PDB file of C-alpha atoms in Angstrom:
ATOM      1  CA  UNK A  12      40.802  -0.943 -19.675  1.00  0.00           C
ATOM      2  CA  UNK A  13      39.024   1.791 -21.211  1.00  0.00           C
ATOM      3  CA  UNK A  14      35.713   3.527 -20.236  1.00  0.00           C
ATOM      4  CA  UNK A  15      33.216   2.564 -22.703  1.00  0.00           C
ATOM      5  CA  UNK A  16      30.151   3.974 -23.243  1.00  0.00           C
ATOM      6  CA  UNK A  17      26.600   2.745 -23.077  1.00  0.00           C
ATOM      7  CA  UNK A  18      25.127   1.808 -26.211  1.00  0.00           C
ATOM      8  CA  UNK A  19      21.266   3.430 -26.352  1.00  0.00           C
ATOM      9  CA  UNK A  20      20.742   1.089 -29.746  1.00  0.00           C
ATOM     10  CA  UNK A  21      20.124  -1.712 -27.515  1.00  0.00           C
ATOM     11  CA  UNK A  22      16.552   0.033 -26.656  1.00  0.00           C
ATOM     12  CA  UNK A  23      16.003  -1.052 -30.034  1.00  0.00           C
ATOM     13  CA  UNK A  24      17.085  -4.156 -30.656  1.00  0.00           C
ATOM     14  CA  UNK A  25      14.057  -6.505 -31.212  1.00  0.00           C
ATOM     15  CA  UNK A  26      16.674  -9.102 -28.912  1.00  0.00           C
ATOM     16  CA  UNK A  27      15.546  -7.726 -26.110  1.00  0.00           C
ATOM     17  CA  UNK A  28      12.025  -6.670 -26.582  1.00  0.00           C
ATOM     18  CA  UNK A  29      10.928  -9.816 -24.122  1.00  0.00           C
ATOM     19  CA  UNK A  30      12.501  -7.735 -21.321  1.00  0.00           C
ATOM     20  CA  UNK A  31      11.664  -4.381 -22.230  1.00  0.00           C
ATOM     21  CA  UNK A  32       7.735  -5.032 -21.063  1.00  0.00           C
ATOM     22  CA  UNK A  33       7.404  -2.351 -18.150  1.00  0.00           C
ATOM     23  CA  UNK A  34       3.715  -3.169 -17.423  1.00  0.00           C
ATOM     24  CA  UNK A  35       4.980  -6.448 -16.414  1.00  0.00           C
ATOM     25  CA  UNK A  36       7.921  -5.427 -14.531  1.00  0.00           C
ATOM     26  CA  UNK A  37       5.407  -2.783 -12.806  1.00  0.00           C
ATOM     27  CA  UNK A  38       2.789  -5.452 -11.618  1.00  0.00           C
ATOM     28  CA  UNK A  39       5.759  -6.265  -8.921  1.00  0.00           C
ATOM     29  CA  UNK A  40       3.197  -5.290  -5.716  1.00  0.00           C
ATOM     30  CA  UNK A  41       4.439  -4.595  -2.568  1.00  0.00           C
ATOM     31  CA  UNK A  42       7.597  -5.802  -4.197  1.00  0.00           C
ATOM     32  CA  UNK A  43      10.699  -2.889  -2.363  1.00  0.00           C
ATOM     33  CA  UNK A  44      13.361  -2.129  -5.750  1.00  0.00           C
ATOM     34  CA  UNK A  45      16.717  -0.214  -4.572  1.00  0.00           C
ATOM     35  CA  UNK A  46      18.757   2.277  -6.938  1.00  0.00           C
ATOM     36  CA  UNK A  47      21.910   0.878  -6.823  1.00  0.00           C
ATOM     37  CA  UNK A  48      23.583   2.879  -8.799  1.00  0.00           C
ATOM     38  CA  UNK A  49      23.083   5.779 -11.414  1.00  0.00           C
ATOM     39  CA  UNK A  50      25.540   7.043 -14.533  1.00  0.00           C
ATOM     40  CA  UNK A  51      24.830  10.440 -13.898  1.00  0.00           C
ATOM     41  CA  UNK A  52      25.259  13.162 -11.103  1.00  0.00           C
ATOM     42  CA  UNK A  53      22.066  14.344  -9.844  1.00  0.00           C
ATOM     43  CA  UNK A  54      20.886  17.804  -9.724  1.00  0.00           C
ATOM     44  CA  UNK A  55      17.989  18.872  -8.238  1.00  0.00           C
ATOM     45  CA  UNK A  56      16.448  22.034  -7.397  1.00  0.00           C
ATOM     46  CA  UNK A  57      17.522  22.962  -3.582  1.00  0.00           C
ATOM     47  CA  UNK A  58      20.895  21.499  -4.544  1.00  0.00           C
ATOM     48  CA  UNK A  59      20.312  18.756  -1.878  1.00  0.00           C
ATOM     49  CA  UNK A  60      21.684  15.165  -2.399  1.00  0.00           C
ATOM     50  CA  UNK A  61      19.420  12.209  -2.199  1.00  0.00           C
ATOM     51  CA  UNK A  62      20.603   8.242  -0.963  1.00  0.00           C
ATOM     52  CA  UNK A  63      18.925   5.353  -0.657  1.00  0.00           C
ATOM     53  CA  UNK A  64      16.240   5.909  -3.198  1.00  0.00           C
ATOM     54  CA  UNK A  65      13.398   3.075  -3.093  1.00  0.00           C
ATOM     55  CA  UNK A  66      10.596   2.569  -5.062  1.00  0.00           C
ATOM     56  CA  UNK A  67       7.371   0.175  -4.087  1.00  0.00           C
ATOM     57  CA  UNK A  68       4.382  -0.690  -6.292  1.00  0.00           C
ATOM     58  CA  UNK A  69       1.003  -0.266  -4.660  1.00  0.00           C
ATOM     59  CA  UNK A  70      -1.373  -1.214  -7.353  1.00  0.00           C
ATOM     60  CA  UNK A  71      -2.750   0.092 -10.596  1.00  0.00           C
ATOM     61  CA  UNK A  72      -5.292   2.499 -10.804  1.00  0.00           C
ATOM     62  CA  UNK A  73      -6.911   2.950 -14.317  1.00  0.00           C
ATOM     63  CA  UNK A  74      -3.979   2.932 -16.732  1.00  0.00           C
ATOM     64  CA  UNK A  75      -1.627   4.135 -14.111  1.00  0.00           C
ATOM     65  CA  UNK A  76       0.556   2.604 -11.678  1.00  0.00           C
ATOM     66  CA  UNK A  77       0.605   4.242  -8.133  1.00  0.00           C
ATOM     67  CA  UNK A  78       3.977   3.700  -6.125  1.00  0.00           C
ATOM     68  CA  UNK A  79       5.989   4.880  -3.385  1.00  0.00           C
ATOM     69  CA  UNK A  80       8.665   6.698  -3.551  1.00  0.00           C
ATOM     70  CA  UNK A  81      11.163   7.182  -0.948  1.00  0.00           C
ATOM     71  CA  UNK A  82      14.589   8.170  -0.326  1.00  0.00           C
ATOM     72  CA  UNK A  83      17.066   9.938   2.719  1.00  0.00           C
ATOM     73  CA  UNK A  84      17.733  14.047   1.247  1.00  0.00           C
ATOM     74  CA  UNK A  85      20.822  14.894   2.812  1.00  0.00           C
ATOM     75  CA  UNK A  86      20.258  19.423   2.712  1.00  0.00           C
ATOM     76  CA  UNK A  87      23.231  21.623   2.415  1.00  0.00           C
ATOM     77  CA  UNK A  88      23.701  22.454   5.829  1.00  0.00           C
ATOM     78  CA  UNK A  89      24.834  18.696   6.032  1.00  0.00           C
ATOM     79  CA  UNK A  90      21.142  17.933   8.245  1.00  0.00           C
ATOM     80  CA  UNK A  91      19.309  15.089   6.553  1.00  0.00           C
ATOM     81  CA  UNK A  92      15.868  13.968   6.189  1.00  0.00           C
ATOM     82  CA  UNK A  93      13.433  11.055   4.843  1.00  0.00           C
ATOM     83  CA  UNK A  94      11.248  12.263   2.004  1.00  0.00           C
ATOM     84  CA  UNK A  95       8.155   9.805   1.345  1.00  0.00           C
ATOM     85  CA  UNK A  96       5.919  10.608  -1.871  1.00  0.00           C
ATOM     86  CA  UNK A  97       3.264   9.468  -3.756  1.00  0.00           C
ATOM     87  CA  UNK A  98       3.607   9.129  -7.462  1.00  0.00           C
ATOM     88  CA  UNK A  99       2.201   7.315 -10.659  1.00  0.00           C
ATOM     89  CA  UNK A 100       3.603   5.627 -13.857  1.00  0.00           C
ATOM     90  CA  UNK A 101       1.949   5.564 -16.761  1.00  0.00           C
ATOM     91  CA  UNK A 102       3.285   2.896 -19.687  1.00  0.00           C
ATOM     92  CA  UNK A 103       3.335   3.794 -23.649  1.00  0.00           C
ATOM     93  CA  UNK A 104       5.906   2.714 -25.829  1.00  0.00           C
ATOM     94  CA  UNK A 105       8.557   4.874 -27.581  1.00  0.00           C
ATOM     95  CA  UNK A 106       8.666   4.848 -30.997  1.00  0.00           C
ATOM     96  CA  UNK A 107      10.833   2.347 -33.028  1.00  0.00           C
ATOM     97  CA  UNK A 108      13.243   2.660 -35.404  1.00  0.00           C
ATOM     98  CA  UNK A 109      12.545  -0.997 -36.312  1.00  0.00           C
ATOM     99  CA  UNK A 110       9.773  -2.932 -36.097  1.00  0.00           C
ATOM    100  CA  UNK A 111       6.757  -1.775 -34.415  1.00  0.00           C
ATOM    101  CA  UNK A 112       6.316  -2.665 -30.480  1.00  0.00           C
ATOM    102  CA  UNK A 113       3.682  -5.263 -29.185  1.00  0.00           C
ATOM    103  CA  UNK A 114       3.604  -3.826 -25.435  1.00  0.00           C
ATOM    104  CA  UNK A 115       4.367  -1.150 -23.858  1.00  0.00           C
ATOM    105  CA  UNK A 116       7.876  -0.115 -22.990  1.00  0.00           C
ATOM    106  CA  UNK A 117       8.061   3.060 -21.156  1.00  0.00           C
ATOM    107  CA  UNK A 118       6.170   5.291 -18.299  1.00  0.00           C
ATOM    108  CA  UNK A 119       6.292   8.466 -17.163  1.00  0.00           C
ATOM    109  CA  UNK A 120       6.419   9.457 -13.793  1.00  0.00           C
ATOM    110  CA  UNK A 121       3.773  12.269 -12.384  1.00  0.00           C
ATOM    111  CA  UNK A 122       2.586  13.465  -9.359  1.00  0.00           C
ATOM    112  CA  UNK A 123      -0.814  13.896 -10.247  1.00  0.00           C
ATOM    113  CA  UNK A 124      -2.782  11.028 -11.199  1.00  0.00           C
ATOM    114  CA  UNK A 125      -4.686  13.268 -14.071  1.00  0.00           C
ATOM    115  CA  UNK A 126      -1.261  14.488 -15.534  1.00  0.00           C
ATOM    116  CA  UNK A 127      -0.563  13.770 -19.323  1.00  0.00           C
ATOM    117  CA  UNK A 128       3.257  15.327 -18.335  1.00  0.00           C
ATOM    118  CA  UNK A 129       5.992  13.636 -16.066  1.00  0.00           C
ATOM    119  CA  UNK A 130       9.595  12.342 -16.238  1.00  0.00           C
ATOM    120  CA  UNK A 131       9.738  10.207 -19.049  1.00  0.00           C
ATOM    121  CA  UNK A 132      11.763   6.866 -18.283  1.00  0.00           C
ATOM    122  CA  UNK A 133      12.760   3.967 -20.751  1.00  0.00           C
ATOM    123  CA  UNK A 134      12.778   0.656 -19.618  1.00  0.00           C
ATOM    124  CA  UNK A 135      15.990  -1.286 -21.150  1.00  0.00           C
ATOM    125  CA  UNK A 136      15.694  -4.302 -18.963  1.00  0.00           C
ATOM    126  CA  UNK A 137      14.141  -6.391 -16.664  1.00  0.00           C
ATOM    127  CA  UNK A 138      14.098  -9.467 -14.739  1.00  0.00           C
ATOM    128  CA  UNK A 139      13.143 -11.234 -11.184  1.00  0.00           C
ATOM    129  CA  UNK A 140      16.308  -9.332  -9.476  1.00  0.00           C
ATOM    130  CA  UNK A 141      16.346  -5.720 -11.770  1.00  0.00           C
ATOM    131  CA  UNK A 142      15.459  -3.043 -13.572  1.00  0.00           C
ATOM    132  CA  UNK A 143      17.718  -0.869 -15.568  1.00  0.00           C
ATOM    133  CA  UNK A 144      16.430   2.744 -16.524  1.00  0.00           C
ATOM    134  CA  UNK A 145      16.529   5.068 -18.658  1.00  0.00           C
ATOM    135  CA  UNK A 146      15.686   8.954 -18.559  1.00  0.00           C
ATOM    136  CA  UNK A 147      14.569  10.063 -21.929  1.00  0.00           C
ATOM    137  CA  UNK A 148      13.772  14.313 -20.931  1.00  0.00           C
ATOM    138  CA  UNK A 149      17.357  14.906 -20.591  1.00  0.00           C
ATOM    139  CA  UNK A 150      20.289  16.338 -22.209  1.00  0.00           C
ATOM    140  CA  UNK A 151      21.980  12.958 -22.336  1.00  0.00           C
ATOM    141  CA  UNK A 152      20.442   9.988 -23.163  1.00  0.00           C
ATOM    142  CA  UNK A 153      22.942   7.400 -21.387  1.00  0.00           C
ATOM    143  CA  UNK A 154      21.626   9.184 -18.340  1.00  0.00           C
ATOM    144  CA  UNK A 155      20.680   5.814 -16.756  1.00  0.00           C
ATOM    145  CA  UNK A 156      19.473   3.849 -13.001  1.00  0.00           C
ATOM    146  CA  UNK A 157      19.923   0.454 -11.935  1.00  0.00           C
ATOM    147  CA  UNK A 158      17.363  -0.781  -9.586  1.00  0.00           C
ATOM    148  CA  UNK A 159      17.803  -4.081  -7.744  1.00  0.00           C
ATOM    149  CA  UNK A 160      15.106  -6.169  -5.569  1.00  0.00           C
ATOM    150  CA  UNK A 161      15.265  -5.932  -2.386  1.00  0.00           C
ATOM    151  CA  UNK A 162      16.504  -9.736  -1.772  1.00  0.00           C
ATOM    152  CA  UNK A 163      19.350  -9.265  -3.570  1.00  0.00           C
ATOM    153  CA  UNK A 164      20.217  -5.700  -3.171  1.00  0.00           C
ATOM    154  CA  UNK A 165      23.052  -6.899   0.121  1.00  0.00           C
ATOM    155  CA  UNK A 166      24.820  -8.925  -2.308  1.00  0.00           C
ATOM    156  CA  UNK A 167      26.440  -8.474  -5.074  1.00  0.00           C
ATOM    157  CA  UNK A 168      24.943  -7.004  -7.839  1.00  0.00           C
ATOM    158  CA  UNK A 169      23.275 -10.192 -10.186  1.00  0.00           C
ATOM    159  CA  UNK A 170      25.533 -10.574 -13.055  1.00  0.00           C
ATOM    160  CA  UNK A 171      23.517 -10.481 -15.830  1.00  0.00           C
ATOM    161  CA  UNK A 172      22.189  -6.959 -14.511  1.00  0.00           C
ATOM    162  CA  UNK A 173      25.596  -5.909 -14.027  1.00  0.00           C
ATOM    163  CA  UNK A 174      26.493  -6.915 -17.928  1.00  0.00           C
ATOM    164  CA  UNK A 175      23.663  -5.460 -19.604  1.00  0.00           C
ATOM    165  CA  UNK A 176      23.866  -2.778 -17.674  1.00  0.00           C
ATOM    166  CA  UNK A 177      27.733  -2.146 -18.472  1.00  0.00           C
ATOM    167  CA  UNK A 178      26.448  -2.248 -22.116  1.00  0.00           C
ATOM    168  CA  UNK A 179      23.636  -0.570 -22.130  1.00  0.00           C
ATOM    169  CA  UNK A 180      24.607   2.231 -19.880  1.00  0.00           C
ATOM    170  CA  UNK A 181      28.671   2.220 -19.579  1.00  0.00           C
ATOM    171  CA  UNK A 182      31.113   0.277 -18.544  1.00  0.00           C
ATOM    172  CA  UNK A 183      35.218   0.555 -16.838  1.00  0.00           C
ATOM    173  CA  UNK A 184      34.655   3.543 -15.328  1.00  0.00           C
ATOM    174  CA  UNK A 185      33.290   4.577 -11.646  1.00  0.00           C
ATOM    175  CA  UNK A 186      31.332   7.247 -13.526  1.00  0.00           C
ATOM    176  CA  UNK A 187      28.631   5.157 -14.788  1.00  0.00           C
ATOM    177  CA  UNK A 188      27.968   2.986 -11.885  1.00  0.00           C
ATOM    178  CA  UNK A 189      27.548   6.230  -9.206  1.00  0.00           C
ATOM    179  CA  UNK A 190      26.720   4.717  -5.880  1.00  0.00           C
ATOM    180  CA  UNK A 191      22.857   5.497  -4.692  1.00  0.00           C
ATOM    181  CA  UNK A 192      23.014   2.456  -2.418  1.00  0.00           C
ATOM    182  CA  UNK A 193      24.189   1.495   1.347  1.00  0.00           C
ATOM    183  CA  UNK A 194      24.019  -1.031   3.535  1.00  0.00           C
ATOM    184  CA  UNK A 195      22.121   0.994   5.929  1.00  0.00           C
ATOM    185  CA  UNK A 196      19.632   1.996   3.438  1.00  0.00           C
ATOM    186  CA  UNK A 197      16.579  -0.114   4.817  1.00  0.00           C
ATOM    187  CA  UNK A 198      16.172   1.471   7.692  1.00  0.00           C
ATOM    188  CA  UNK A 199      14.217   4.094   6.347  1.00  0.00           C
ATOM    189  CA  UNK A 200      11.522   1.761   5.262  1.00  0.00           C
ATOM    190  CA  UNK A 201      10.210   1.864   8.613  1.00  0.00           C
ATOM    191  CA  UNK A 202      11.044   5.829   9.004  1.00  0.00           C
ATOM    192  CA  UNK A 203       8.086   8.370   8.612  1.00  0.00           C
ATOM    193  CA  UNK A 204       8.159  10.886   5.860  1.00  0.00           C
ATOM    194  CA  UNK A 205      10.120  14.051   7.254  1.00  0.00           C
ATOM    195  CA  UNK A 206      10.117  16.092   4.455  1.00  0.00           C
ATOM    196  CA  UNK A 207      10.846  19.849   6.165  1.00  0.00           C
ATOM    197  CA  UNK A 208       9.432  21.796   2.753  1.00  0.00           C
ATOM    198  CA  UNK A 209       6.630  20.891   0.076  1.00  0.00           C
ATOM    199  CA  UNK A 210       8.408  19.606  -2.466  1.00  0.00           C
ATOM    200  CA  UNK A 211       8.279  20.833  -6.266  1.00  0.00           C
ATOM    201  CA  UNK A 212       6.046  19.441  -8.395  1.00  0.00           C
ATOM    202  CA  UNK A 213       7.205  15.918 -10.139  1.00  0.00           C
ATOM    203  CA  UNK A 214      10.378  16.135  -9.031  1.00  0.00           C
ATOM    204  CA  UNK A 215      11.970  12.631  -8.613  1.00  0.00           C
ATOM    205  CA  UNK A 216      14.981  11.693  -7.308  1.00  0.00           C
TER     206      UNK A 216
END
């Protein structure tokens, strides 16, 4: 079977609108969402590679969202770490090449509560057991994440997340679904933050 790719015009489709709401899907509290798996290869700054990436709600503070972000850093020189950070959404919705929106559909991601900048991130679908992502300030726009609830995240991944992710994000081919996820992953729930360096601003996982 042949690789497909993801199709981004099913941000779009008014079908799917009901599950694109991402204050909704953010009012989750307390709620622990895994990245299961990513379509793209990550590069970040120190050229360190990050596992186990978690994200937990905490509440919403004026038209933000404040969450937790965690996730193990594995450095260069093979040592690893737990990095444990602060950070807030804030929802708008995209503009529409159909009808107009009723909710918001988006957020960006920022470090500082006052920012109007941040990692912008599309939400293409959501559910009680997912979330699929998508990154909207890069190169590529199939550049997506799959996040999965924490009571489901052992098993196999839900199948209707699995399917619209496959079509929204790529399908038959390892390279879209690129493994974030391990079964030892929860231990660093419990784990204190052991980030060894400040990190730069807003930068997410």
């Amino acid at each position: 079977v042949n690789a497909t790719p993801g199709s981004v015009a099913i941000d779009d489709e008014t079908t799917y609108r009901k599950y694109q709401n991402i204050s909704k899907a953010l009012q989750h509290i307390n709620v622990t969402y895994w990245m299961y798996y990513r379509s793209y290869v990550q590069n970040t700054r120190d050229g360190s590679t990050h596992a186990c990436v978690y994200a937990i709600v905490l509440g919403k503070e004026g038209d933000s969202y404040k969450f937790e972000q965690g996730y193990e850093r594995t450095l260069r020189n093979g040592s690893t770490e737990i990095v444990k950070v602060m950070l807030y959404a804030t929802p708008y919705k995209t503009e529409t090449v159909t009808t107009a929106r009723e909710v918001d559909n988006a957020m960006r991601v920022h470090r500082d509560k006052s920012s109007s900048g941040g990692r912008k991130y599309k939400l293409v679908y959501a559910d009680d057991k997912c979330r699929i992502l998508r990154l909207l300030d890069e190169d590529k726009l199939n550049n997506c994440e799959l996040y999965v609830e924490d009571a489901y995240v052992d098993g196999k991944v839900p199948s209707v997340c699995e399917s619209m992710y496959g079509n929204a994000c790529g399908k038959n081919h390892d390279s879209y679904r690129r493994m974030v996820y391990n079964q030892s992953c929860k231990n660093i729930i419990t784990k204190p933050n052991q980030a060894s360096t400040e990190l730069p601003t807003e930068e997410t996982p």
